[in-house]
Coordinates of C-alpha atoms in Angstrom, one line a residue:
Chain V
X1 CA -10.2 -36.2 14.7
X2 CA -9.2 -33.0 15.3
X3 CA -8.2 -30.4 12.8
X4 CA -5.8 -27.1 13.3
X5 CA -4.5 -24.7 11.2
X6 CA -1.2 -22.7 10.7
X7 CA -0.8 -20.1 8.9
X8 CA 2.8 -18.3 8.2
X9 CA 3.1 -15.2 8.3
X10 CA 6.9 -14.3 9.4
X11 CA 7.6 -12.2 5.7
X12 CA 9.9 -9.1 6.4
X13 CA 9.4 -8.0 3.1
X14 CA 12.7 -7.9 1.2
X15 CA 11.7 -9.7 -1.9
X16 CA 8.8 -7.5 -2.4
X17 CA 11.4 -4.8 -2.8
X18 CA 10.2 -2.7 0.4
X19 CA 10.6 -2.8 4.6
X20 CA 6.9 -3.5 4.9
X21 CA 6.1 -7.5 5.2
X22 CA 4.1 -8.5 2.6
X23 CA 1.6 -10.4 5.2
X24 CA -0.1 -6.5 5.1
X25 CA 0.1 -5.3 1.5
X26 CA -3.8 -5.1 0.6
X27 CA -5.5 -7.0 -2.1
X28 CA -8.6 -5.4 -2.8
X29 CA -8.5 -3.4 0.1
X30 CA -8.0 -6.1 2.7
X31 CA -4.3 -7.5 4.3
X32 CA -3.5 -10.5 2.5
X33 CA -3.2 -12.2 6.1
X34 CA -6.8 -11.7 6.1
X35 CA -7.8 -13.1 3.0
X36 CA -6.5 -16.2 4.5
X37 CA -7.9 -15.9 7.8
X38 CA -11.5 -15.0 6.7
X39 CA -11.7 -18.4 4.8
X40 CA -10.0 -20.2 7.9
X41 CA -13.1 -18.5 9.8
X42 CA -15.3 -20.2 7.4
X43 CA -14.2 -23.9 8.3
X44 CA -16.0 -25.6 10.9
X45 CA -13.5 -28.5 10.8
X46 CA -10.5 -25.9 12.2
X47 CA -10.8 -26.0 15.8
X48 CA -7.3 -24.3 16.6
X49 CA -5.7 -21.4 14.1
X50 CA -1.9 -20.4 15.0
X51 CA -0.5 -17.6 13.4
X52 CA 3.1 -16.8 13.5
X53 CA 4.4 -13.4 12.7
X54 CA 7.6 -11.9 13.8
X55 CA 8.1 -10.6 16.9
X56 CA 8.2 -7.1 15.4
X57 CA 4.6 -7.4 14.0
X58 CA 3.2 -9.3 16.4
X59 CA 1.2 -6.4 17.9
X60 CA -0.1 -5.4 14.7
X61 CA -1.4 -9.0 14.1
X62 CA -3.1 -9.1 16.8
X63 CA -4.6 -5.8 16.3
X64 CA -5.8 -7.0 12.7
X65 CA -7.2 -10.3 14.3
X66 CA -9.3 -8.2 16.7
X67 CA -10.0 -5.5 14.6
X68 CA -11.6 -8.0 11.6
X69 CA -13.3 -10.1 14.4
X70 CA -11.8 -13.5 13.6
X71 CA -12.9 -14.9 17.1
X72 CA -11.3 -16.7 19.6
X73 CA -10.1 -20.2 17.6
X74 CA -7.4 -17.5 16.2
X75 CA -4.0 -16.8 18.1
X76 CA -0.6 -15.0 17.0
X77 CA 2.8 -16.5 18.3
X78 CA 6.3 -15.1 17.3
X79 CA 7.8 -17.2 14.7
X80 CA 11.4 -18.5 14.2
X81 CA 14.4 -17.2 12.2
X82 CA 13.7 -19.7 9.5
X83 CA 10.2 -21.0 7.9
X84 CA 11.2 -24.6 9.5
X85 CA 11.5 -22.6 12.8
X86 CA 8.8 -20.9 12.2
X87 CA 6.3 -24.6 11.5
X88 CA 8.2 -26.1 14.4
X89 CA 7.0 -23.7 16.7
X90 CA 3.5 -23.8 15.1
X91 CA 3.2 -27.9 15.7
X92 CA 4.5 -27.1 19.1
X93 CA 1.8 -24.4 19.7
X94 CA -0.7 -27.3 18.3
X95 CA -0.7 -29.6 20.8
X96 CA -4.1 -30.7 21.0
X97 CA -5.0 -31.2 17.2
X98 CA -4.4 -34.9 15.2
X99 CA -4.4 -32.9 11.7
X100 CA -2.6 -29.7 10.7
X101 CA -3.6 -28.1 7.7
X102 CA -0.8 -25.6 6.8
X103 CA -0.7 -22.3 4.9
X104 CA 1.2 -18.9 4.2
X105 CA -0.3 -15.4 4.2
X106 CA 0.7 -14.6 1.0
X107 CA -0.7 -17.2 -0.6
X108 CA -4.5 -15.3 -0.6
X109 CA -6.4 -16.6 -3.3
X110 CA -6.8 -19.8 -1.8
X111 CA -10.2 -20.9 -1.8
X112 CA -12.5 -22.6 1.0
X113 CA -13.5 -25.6 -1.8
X114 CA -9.7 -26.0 -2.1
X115 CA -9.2 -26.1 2.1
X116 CA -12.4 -28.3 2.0
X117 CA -11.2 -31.1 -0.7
X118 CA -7.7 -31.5 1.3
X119 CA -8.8 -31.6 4.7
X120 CA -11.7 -34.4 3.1
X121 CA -9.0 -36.3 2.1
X122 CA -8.6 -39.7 3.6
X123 CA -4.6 -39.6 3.2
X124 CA -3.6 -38.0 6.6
X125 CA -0.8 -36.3 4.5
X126 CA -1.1 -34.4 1.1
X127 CA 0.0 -31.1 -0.8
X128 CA -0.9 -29.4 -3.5
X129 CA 1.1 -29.5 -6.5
X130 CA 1.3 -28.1 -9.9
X131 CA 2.1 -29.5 -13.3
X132 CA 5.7 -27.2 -14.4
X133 CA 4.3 -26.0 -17.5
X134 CA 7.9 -25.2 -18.9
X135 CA 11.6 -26.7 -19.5
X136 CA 13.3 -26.8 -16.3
X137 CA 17.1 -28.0 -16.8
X138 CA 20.2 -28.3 -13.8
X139 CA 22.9 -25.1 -13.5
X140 CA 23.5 -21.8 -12.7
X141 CA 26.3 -20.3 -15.4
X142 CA 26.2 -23.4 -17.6
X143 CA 24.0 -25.6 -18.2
X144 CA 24.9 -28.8 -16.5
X145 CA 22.3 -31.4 -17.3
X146 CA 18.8 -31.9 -18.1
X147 CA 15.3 -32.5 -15.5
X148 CA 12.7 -34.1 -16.8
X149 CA 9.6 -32.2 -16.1
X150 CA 6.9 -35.1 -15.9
X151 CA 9.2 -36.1 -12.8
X152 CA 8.9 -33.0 -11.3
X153 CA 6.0 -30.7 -9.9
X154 CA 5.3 -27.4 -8.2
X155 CA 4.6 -27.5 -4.4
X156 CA 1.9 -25.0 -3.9
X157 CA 0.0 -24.6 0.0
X158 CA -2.0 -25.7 1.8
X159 CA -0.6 -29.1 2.5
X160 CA -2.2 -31.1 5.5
X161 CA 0.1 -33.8 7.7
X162 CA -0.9 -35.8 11.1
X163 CA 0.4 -33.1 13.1
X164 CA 2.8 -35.7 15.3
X165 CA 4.6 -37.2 12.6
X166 CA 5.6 -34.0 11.0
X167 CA 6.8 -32.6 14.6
X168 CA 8.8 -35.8 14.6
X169 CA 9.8 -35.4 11.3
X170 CA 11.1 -31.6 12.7
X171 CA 12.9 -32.9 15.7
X172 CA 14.7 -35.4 13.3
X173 CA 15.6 -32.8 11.0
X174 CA 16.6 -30.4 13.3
X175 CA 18.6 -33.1 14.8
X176 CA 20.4 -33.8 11.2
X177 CA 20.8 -29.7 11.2
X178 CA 18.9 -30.2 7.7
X179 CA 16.9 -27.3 6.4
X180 CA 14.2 -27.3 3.9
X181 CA 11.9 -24.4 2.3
X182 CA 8.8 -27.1 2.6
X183 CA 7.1 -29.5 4.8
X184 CA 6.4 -32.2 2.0
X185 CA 10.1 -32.5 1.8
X186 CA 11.1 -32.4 5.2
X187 CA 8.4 -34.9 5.8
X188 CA 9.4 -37.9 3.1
X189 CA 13.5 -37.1 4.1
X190 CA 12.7 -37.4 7.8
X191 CA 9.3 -39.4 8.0
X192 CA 8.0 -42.5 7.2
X193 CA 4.9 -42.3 5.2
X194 CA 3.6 -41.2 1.9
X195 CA 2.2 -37.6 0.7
X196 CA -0.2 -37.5 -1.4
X197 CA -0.6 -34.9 -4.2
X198 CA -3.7 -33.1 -5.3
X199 CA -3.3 -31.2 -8.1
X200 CA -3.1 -27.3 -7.7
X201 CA -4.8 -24.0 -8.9
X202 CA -3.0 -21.8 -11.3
X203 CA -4.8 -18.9 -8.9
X204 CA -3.4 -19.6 -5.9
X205 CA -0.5 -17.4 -6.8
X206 CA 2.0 -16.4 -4.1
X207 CA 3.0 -12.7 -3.8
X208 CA 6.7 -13.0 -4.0
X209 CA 7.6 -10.0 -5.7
X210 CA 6.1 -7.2 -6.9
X211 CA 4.2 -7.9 -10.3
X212 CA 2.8 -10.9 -8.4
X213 CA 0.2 -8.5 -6.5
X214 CA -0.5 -6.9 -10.0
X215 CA -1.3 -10.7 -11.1
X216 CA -3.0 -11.3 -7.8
X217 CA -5.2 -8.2 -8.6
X218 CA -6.6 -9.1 -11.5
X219 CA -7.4 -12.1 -10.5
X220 CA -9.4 -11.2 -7.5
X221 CA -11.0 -9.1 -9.3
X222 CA -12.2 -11.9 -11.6
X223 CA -13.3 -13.9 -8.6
X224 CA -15.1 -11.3 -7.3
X225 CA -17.0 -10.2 -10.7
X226 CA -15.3 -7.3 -10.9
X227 CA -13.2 -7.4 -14.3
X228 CA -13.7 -4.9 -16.6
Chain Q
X1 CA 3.7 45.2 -6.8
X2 CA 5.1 42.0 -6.2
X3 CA 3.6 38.8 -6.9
X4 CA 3.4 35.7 -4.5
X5 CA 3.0 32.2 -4.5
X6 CA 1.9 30.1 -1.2
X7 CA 2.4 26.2 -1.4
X8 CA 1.8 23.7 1.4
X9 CA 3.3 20.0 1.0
X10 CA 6.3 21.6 0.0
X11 CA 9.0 19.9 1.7
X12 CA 8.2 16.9 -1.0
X13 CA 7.2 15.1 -4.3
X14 CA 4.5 17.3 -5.9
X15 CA 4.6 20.4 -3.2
X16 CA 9.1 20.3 -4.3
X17 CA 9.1 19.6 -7.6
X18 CA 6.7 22.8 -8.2
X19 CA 8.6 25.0 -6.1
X20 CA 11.6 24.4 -8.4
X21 CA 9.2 24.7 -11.4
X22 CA 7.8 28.0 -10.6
X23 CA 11.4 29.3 -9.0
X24 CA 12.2 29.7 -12.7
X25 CA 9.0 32.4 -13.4
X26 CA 10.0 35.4 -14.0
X27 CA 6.4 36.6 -12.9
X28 CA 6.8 35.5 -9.7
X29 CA 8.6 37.5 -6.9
X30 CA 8.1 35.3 -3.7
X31 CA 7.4 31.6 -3.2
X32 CA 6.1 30.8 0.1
X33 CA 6.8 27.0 0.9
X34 CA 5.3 25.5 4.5
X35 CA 4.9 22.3 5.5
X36 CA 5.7 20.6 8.9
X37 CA 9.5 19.5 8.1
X38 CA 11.8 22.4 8.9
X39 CA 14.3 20.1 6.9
X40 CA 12.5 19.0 4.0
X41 CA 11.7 23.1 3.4
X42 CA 15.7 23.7 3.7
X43 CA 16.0 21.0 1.1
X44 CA 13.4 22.5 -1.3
X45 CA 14.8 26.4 -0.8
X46 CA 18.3 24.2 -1.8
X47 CA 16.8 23.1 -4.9
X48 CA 15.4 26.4 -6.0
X49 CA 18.5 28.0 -5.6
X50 CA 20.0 25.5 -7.5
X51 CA 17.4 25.9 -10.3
X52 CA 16.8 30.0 -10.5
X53 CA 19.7 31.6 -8.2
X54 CA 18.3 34.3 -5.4
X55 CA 15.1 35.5 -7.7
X56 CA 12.4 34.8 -6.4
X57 CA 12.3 35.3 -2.9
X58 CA 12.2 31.7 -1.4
X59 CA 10.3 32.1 2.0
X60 CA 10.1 28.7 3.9
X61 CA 7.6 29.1 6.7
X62 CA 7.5 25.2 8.5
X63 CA 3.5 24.6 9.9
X64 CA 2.1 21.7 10.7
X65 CA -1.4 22.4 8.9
X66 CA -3.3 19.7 11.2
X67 CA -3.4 23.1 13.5
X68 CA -5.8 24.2 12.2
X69 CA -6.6 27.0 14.2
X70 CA -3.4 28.4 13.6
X71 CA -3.8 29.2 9.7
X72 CA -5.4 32.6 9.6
X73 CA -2.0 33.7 11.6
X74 CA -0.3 31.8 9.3
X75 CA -1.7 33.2 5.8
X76 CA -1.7 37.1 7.6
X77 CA 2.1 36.7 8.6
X78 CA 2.4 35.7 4.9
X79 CA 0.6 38.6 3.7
X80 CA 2.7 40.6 5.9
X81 CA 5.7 39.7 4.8
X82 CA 5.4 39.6 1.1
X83 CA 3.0 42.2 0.1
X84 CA 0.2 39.8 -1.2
X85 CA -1.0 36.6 -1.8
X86 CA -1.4 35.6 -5.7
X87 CA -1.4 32.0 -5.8
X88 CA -2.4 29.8 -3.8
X89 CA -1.3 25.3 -4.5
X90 CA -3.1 23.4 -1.9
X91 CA -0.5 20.4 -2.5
X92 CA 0.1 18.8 1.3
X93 CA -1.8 15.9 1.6
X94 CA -2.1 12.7 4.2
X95 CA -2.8 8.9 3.4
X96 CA -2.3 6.2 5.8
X97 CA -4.2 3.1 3.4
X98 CA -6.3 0.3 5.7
X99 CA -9.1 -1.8 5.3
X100 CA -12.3 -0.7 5.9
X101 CA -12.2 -2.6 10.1
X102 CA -8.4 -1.2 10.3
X103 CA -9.3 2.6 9.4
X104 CA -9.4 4.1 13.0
X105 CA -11.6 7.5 13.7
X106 CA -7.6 9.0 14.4
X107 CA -6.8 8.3 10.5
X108 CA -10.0 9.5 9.4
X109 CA -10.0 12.6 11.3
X110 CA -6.2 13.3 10.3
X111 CA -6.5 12.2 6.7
X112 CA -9.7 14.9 6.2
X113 CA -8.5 17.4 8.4
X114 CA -5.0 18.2 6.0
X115 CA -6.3 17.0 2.8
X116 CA -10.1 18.6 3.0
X117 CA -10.3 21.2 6.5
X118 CA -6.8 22.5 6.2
X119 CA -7.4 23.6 2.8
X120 CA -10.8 25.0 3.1
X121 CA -9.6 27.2 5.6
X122 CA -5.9 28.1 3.9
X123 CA -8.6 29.3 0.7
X124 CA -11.1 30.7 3.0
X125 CA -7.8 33.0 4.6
X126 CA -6.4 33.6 1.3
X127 CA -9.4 34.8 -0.2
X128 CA -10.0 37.3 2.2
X129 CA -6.5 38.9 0.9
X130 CA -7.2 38.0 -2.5
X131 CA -10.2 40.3 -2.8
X132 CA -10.0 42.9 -6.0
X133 CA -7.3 41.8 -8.0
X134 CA -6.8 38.4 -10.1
X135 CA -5.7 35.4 -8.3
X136 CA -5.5 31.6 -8.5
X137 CA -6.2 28.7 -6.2
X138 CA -5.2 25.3 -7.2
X139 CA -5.9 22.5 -5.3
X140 CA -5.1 18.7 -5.9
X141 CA -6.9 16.0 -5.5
X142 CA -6.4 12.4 -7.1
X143 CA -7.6 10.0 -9.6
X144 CA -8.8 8.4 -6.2
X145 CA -11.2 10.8 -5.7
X146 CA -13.5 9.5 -8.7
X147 CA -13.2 6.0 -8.7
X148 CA -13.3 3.1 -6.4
X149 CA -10.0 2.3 -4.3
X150 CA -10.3 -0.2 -2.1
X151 CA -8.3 -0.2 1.1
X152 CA -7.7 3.7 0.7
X153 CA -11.0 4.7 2.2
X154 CA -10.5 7.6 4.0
X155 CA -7.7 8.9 1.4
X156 CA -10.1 8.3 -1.5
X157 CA -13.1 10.0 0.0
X158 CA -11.0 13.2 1.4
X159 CA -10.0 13.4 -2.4
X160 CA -13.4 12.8 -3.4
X161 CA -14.4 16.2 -1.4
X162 CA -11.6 17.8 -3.0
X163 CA -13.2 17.7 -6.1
X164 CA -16.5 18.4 -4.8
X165 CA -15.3 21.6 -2.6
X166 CA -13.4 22.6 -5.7
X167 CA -15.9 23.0 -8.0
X168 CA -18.0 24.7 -5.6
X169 CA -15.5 27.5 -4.8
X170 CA -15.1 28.2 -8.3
X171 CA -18.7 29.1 -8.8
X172 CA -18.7 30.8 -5.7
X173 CA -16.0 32.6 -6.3
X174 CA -17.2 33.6 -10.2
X175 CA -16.8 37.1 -11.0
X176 CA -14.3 38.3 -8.2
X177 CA -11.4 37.6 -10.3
X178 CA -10.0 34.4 -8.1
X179 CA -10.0 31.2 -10.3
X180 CA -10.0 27.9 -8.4
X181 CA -8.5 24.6 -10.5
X182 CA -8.4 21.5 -9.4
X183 CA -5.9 18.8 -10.9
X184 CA -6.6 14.9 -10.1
X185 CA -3.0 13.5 -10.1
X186 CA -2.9 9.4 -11.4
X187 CA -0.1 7.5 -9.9
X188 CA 3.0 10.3 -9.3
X189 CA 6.1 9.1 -7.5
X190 CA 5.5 10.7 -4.3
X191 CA 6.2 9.6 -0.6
X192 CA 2.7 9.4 -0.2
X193 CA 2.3 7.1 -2.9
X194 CA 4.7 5.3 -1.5
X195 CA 2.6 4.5 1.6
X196 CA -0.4 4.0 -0.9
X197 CA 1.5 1.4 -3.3
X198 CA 4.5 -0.1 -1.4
X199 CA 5.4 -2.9 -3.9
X200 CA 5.4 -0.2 -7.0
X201 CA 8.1 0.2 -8.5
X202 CA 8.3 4.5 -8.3
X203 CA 10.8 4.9 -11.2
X204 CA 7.9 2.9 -13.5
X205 CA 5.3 6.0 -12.8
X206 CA 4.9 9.6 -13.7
X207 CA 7.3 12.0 -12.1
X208 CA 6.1 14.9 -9.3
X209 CA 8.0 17.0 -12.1
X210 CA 5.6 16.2 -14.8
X211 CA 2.5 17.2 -12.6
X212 CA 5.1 20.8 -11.6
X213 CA 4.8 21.4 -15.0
X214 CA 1.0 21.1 -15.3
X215 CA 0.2 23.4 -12.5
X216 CA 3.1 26.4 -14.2
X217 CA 1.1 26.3 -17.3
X218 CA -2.3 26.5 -15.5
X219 CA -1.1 29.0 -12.7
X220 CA 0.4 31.1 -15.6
X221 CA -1.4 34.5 -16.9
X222 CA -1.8 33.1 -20.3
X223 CA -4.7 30.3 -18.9
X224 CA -8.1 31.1 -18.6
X225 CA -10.7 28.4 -19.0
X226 CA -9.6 25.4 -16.8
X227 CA -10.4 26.7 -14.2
X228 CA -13.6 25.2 -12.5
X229 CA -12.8 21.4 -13.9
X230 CA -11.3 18.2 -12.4
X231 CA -8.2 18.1 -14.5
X232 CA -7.1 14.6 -15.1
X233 CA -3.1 14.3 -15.4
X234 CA -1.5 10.8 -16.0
X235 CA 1.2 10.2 -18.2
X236 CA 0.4 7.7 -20.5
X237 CA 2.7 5.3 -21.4

């Protein structure tokens, strides 16, 4: 079976409060695209990594690419207007791989271990997920009703899907004009098939907005035994 | 006879908010303000005004200090037309932050020649004019200068030789009457900071006006023993 990679990195940067997409804010010195990229290096099992950036960063993808030396399993593409674009085009761009293992850039404290165990995993589909650790109830002015938390969890990347089944799942949803901010949900709305669940890391943060690099600093610095 | 201040990076953050500052010194007769923006020195003369009215003499003189072999015209045309050359605040500075396999030889070679070059040979001009009478250089470098700062590796080190070049002109200068300081900023609201730290929030760190007021006290008459030091300046919260 053959295994490929995509990893998002379309970010414009509006949530992190500046006109610079977070995909290049460093993290102890190094893009947080590359964090993600180095560890994708490190997989024998990846054959095939697409990359999708926005057309007005594409060049300076590629420049990073070359200039850190990834090799030639990694390749940029433009992304869509939308993450589901954005995936869409990445399945497309995967032809020749059984298994995609996706990601996000800003997600850069994965870890290899955590690539290994899901790509290991006999379920062809699965996410990560996280326990909510707090109350979580239904509304936006009022409070209209109550979720129960044990029902619930926290979809956190990578995930991993049989790479024609979720394009399916795409062209189905894309058919029903439905839009989703994840592929484990597209995937049970539009697919048949179950996704399993391994459970998350409370480090594999996402740099959303700006105290999460704070966060994301300190913790890097932990993992690299550098805390004072 | 008239007393003059020269200070480079002025169009901006630390270089503006010290031209205001020392615009209210009644010691002071001219302020000399050059940087490469034409506009951003309109904006600072504005400011002065603003602050201290037509006294001192507000000189804007836009150079872009990566010429290097333009300064000695530079600093004698100054000299010329003010008189003398008291003070001198070596405040412009460069940063363009990448990784270590993203820092090209271009960003090295710009970063040290404006932060480190530029103003080894603005005090090497300045000096020569300085000669016989008390005067003050003051130079800034950074809190990245003497600690590890990963993805800033070209900023950190020119910073680093900041410090170094600092302490060296002091001693070398002992004994003529020119006292060099140096002043290592922490995180100041600054458009370079703002290339340096682009998720910060800039309203959450010390102002350029705080640092403005650390370099009046030190460039002032009344202080005589910083001088040869690497001057820490953070605002604690």
């Amino acid at each position: 079976m053959t295994v490929g990679m995509a990893v998002l990195a379309g970010g414009v940067g509006r949530r992190i409060g500046r006109p610079f997409p977070k995909q290049f804010l460093l993290l102890g010195g190094k893009p947080l695209l590359i964090h993600v990229l180095e560890k994708a290096r490190d997989l024998e099992e990846v054959e095939d990594v697409v990359i999708t950036c926005p057309e007005a960063h594409l060049a300076e993808t590629v420049e990073l690419i070359r200039n850190h030396r990834l090799g030639s399993r990694f390749r940029c593409i433009v992304g869509g207007a939308t993450r589901q674009e954005s995936v869409y085009l990445a399945l497309r761009a995967l032809e020749s791989t059984d298994s995609v293992v996706l990601h996000e850039a800003v997600r850069p404290l994965v870890t290899l271990e955590e690539f290994r165990a899901l790509i290991a995993l006999p379920d062809e589909n699965a996410t990560y997920g996280l326990e909510i650790p707090f109350t979580v109830l239904k509304g936006h002015d009022y409070v209209e009703g109550v979720l129960d938390r044990e029902e619930l969890f926290n979809v956190q990347l990578p995930q991993k899907f049989d790479r024609a089944k979720l394009l399916a799942a795409h062209e189905a949803a894309r058919q029903a004009g439905t839009e989703f901010t994840d592929d484990a949900s597209l995937f049970v709305t539009h697919a048949e098939g179950r996704v399993r669940v391994l459970p998350g890391s409370d480090r594999n943060v996402k740099i959303t907005v700006p105290p999460d690099i704070l966060m994301a600093e300190a913790l890097y610095a932990d993992m690299i035994g550098r805390r004072s | 006879m008239a007393r003059t201040c020269l200070i480079t990076g002025a169009s901006q953050g630390i270089g503006r908010a010290t031209a205001v500052r020392l615009s209210r010194e009644p010691w002071l007769d001219n302020i000399v303000l050059v940087a490469r923006s034409a506009a951003g020195l309109e904006a600072t003369v504005e400011a002065c005004r603003r602050e201290a009215g037509q006294s001192p003499a507000i000189h804007p003189m836009p150079y872009d200090l990566s010429q290097l072999d333009g300064i000695p015209d530079l600093v004698a045309r100054i000299h010329e037309a003010c008189g003398s050359i008291d003070v001198l605040l070596n405040i412009a500075g460069y940063a363009d932050p990448k990784s270590l396999l993203d820092t090209t030889s271009e960003n090295l070679v710009t970063t040290f020649t404006v932060n480190v070059f530029a103003m080894l040979i603005l005090s090497r001009e300045v000096v020569r004019w300085m000669q016989g009478r008390p005067a003050k250089i003051l130079n800034i470098a950074s809190t990245a200068g003497i600690t590890a700062r990963p993805g800033w590796v070209a900023y950190a080190a020119s910073k680093a030789a900041v410090v170094s070049l600092s302490q060296t002109l002091s001693e070398e200068l002992a004994g003529t009457g020119i006292k060099v300081y140096t002043i290592s900023p922490g995180r100041t609201a600054t458009e370079l900071r703002r290339k340096l730290a682009p998720e910060e929030d800039p309203t959450t760190i010390m102002q350029p006006d705080a640092v403005a007021d650390v370099i009046a006290m030190l460039v002032g008459d009344r202080e005589r023993t910083l001088d040869g030091q690497n001057i820490i300046v953070r605002e604690q919260r």
